[in-house]
CSV table of C-alpha atoms in Angstrom, one decimal:
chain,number,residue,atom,x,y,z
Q,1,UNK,CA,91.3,117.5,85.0
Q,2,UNK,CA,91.0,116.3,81.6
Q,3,UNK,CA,92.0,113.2,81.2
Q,4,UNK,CA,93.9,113.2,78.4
Q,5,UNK,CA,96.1,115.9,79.7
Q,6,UNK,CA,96.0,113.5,82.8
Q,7,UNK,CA,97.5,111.1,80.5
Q,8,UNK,CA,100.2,113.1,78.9
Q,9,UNK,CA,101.4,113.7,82.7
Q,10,UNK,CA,101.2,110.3,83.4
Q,11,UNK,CA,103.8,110.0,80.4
Q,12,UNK,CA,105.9,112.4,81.2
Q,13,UNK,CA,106.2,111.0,84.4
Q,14,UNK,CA,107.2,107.7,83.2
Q,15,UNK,CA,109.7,109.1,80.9
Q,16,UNK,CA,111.2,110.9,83.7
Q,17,UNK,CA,111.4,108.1,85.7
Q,18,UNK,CA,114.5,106.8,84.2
Q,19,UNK,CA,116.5,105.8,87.2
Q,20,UNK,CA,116.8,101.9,88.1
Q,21,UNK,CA,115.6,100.4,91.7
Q,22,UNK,CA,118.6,100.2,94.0
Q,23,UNK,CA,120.1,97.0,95.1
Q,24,UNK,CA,117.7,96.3,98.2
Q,25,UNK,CA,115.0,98.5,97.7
Q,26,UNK,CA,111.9,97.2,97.6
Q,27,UNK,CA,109.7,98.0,94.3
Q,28,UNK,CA,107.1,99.9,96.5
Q,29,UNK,CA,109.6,101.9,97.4
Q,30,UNK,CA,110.6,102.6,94.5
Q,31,UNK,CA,107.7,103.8,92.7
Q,32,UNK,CA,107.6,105.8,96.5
Q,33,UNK,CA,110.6,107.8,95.5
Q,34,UNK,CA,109.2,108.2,91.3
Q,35,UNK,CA,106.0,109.7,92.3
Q,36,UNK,CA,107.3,112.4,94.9
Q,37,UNK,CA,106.6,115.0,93.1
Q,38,UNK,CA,103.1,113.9,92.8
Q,39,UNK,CA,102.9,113.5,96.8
Q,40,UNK,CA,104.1,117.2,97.0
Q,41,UNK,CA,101.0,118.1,95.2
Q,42,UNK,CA,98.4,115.8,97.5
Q,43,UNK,CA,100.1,117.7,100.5
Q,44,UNK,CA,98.9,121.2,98.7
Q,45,UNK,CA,95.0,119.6,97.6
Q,46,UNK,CA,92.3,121.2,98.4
Q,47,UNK,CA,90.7,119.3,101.0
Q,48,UNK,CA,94.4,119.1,103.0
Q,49,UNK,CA,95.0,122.5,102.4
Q,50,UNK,CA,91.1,123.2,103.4
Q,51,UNK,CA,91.6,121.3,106.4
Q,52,UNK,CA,95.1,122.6,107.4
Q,53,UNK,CA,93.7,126.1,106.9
Q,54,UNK,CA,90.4,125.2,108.9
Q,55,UNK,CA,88.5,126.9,106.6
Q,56,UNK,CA,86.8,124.0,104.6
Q,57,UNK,CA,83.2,124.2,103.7
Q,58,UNK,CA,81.4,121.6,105.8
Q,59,UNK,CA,79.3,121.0,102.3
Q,60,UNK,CA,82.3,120.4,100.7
Q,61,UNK,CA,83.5,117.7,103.2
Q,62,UNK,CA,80.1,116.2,103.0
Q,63,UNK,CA,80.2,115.7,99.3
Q,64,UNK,CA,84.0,114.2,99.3
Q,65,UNK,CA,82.5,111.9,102.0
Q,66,UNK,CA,79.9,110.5,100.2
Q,67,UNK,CA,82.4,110.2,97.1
Q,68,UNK,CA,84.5,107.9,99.6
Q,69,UNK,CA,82.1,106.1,100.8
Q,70,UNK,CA,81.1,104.8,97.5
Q,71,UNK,CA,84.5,104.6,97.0
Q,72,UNK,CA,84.9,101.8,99.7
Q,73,UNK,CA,82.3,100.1,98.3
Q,74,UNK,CA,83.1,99.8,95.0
Q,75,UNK,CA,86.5,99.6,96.1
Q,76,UNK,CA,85.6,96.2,98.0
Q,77,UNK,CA,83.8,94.9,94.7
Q,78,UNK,CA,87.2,95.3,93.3
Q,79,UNK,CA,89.3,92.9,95.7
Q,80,UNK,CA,86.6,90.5,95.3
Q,81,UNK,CA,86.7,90.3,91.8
Q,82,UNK,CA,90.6,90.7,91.4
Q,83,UNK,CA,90.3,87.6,94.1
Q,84,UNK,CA,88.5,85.6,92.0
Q,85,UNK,CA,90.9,85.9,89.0
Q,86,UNK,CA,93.8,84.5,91.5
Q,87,UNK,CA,93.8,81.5,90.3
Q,88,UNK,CA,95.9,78.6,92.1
Q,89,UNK,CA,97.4,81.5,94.3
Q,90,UNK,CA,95.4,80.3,97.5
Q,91,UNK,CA,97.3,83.4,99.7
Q,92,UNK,CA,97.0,85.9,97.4
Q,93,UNK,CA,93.5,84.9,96.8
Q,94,UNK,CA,93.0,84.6,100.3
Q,95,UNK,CA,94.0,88.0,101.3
Q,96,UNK,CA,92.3,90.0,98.3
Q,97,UNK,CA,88.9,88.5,100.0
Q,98,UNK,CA,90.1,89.5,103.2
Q,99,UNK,CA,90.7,93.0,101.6
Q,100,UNK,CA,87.3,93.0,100.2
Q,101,UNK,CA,85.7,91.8,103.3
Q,102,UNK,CA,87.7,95.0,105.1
Q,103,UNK,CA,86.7,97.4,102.9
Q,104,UNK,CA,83.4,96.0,102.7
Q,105,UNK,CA,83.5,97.2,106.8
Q,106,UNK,CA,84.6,100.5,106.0
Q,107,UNK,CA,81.6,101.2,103.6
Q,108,UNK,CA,78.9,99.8,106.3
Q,109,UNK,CA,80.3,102.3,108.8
Q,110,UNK,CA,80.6,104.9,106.5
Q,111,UNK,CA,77.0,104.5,104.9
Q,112,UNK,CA,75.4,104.5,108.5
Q,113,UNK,CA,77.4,107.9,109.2
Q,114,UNK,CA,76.6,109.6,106.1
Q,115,UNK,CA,72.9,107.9,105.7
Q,116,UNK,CA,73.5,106.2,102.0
Q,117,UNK,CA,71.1,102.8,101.7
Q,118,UNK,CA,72.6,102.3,98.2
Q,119,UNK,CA,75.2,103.5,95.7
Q,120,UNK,CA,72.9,103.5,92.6
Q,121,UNK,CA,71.0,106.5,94.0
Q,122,UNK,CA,74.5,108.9,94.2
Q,123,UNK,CA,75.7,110.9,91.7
Q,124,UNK,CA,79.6,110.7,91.9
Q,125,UNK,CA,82.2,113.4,91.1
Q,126,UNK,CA,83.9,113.1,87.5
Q,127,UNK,CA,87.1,112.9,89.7
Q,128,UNK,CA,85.7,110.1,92.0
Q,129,UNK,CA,84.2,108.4,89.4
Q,130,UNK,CA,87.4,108.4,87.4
Q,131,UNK,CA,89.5,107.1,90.7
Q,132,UNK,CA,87.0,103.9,90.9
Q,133,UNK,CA,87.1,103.2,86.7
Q,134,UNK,CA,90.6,103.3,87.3
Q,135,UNK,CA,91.1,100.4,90.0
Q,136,UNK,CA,88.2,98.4,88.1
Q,137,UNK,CA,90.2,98.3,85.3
Q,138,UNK,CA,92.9,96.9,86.7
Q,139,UNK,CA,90.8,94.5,88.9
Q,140,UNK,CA,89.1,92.9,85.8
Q,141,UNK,CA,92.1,93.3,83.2
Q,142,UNK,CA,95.4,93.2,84.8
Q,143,UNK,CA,97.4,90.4,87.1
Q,144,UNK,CA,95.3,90.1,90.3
Q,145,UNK,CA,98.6,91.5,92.4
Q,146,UNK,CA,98.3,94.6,90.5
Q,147,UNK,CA,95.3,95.5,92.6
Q,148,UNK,CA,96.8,95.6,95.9
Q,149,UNK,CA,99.7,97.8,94.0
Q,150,UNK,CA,97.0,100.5,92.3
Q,151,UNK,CA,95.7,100.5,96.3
Q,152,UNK,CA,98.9,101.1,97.7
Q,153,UNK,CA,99.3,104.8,96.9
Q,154,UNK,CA,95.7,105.3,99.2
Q,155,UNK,CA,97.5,103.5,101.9
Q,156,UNK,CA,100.5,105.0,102.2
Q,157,UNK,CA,100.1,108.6,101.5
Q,158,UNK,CA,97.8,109.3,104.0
Q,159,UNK,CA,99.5,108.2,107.0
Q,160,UNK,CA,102.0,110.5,105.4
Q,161,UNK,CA,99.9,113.3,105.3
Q,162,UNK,CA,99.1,113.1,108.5
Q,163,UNK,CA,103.2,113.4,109.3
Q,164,UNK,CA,103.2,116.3,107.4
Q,165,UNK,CA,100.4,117.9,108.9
Q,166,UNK,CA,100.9,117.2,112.5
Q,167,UNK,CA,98.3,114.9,113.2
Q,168,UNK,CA,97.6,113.8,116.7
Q,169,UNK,CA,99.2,117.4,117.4
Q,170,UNK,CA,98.4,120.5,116.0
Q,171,UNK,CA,94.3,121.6,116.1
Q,172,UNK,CA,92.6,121.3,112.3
Q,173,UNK,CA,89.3,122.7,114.4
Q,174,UNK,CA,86.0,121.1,113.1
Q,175,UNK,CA,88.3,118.4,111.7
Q,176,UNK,CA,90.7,117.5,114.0
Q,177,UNK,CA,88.9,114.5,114.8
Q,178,UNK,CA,88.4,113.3,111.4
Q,179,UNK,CA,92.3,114.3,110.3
Q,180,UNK,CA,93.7,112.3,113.6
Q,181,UNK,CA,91.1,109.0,112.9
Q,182,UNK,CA,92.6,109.2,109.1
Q,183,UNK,CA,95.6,110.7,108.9
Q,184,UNK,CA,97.5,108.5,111.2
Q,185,UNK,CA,101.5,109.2,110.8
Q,186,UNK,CA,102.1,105.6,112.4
Q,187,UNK,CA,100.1,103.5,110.1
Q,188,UNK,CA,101.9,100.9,108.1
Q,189,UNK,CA,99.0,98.8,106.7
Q,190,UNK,CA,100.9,99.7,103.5
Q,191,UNK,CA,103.8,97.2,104.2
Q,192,UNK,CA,101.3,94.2,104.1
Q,193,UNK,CA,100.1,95.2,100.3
Q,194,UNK,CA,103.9,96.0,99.7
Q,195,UNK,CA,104.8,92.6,101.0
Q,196,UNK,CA,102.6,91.2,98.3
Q,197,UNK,CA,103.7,93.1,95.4
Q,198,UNK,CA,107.4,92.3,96.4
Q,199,UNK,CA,106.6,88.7,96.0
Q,200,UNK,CA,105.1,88.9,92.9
Q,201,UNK,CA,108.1,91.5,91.6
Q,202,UNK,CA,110.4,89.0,92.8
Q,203,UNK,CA,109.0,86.1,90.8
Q,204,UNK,CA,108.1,88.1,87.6
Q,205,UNK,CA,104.7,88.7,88.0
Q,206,UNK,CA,105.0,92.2,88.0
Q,207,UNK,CA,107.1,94.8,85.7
Q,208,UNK,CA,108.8,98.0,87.2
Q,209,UNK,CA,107.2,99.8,83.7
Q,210,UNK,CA,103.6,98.1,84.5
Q,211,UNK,CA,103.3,98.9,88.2
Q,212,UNK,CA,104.8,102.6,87.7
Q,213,UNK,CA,102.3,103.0,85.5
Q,214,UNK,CA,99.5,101.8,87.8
Q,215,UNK,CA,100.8,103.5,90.4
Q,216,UNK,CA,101.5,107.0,89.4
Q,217,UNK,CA,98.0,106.9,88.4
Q,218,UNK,CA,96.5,105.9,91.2
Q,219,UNK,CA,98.9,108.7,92.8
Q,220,UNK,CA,97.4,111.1,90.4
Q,221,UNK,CA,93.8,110.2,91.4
Q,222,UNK,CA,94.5,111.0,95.0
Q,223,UNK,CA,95.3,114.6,93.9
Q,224,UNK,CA,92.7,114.7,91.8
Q,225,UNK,CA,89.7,113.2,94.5
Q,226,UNK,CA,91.3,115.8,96.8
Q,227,UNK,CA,90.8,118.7,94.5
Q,228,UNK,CA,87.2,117.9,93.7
Q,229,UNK,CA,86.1,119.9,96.8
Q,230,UNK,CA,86.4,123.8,96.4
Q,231,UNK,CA,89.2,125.9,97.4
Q,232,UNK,CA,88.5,127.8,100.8
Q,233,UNK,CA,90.7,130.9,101.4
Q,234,UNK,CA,92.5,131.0,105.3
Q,235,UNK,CA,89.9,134.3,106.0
Q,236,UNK,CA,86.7,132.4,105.4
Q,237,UNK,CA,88.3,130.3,108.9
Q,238,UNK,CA,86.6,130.2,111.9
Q,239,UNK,CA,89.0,129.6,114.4
């Protein structure tokens, strides 16, 4: 998608977004409830909907998986450096390295599957690329806690996903395996980013207008990395 006209929907959806955050609702939840239209479209993406249909090209799924391996690791560079803008904020500093150090784990596991030595020598997807710019950004530029908020989308959605799609249930054939290791309806590794970003709402670190508009986009960029593999049609499956 262009990204201007990516923009202009990120507007739009920020104008929309008029309504105020209930009296006990958490602000993760909130900007939960603003983006749902945008979840509606993850659930309909072309890798989900490839998968779901079990007709997605195998080269397809190997190029996304590349993408997302680098997107671990750059993702990891991100905490680290969003870390090292914390400041005095010892437990907010001390769980962005955690972070880092995680997602650090998920890009040596992922490299040794998928037989990448370095980043430098793959040449990302616009959409991929874009994704990545877009957390960087907010790493190097915005308050540290805004981060773990621009991450958030990532962590909840797919458990979500996998609710929607019957994960741990219904067969996805040749990806059953990898939609029931990923798509996991119980995971709530989400609350523990959410916990941080409530603090931070709480003492006025963070804006409603600011973190809406971090993380619709990072909402947006889900779509968008899922759509970067080609559409399949249900009678290419093999069942």
């Amino acid at each position: 998608m262009n990204v201007y006209l990516l923009l202009l929907i990120q507007l739009a959806l920020l104008i929309e977004a008029q309504a105020s955050i209930r009296e006990g609702q958490t602000l993760e939840n909130y900007l939960w409830e603003q983006t749902k239209e945008i979840r509606q479209q993850a659930l309909k993406a072309n890798l989900i909907y490839g998968m779901k249909e079990k007709c997605l090209d195998p080269s397809e799924f190997g190029g996304y998986m590349v993408d997302d391996t680098v997107y671990c690791y750059e993702g990891s560079k991100s905490l680290k450096i969003a870390g090292q803008r914390s400041g005095d904020n010892v437990t907010l500093q001390n769980f962005l390295e955690m972070e880092s150090v995680t997602w650090f784990g998920y890009w040596e596991w992922l490299n040794e599957i998928w037989h990448i030595n370095n980043t430098e020598g793959v040449r990302l997807g616009e959409e991929a690329s874009a994704y990545m710019n877009h957390i960087r950004n907010v790493a190097e530029n915005e308050m540290p806690v805004y981060t773990i908020l621009a991450l958030t989308p990532c962590a909840r959605l797919w458990p979500w996903l996998g609710q929607q799609l019957g994960s741990g249930t219904n067969n996805f054939g040749l990806y059953t395996s990898w939609v029931e290791t990923n798509l996991v309806p119980g995971s709530t590794g989400y609350m523990e980013y959410q916990q941080h970003v409530q603090w931070a709402y709480e003492e006025g670190l963070v804006t409603v207008e600011k973190a809406l508009e971090i993380y619709t986009t990072s909402m947006q960029f889900e779509v968008e990395f899922f759509n970067s593999v080609e559409r399949c049609e249900p009678s290419q499956c093999n069942s």
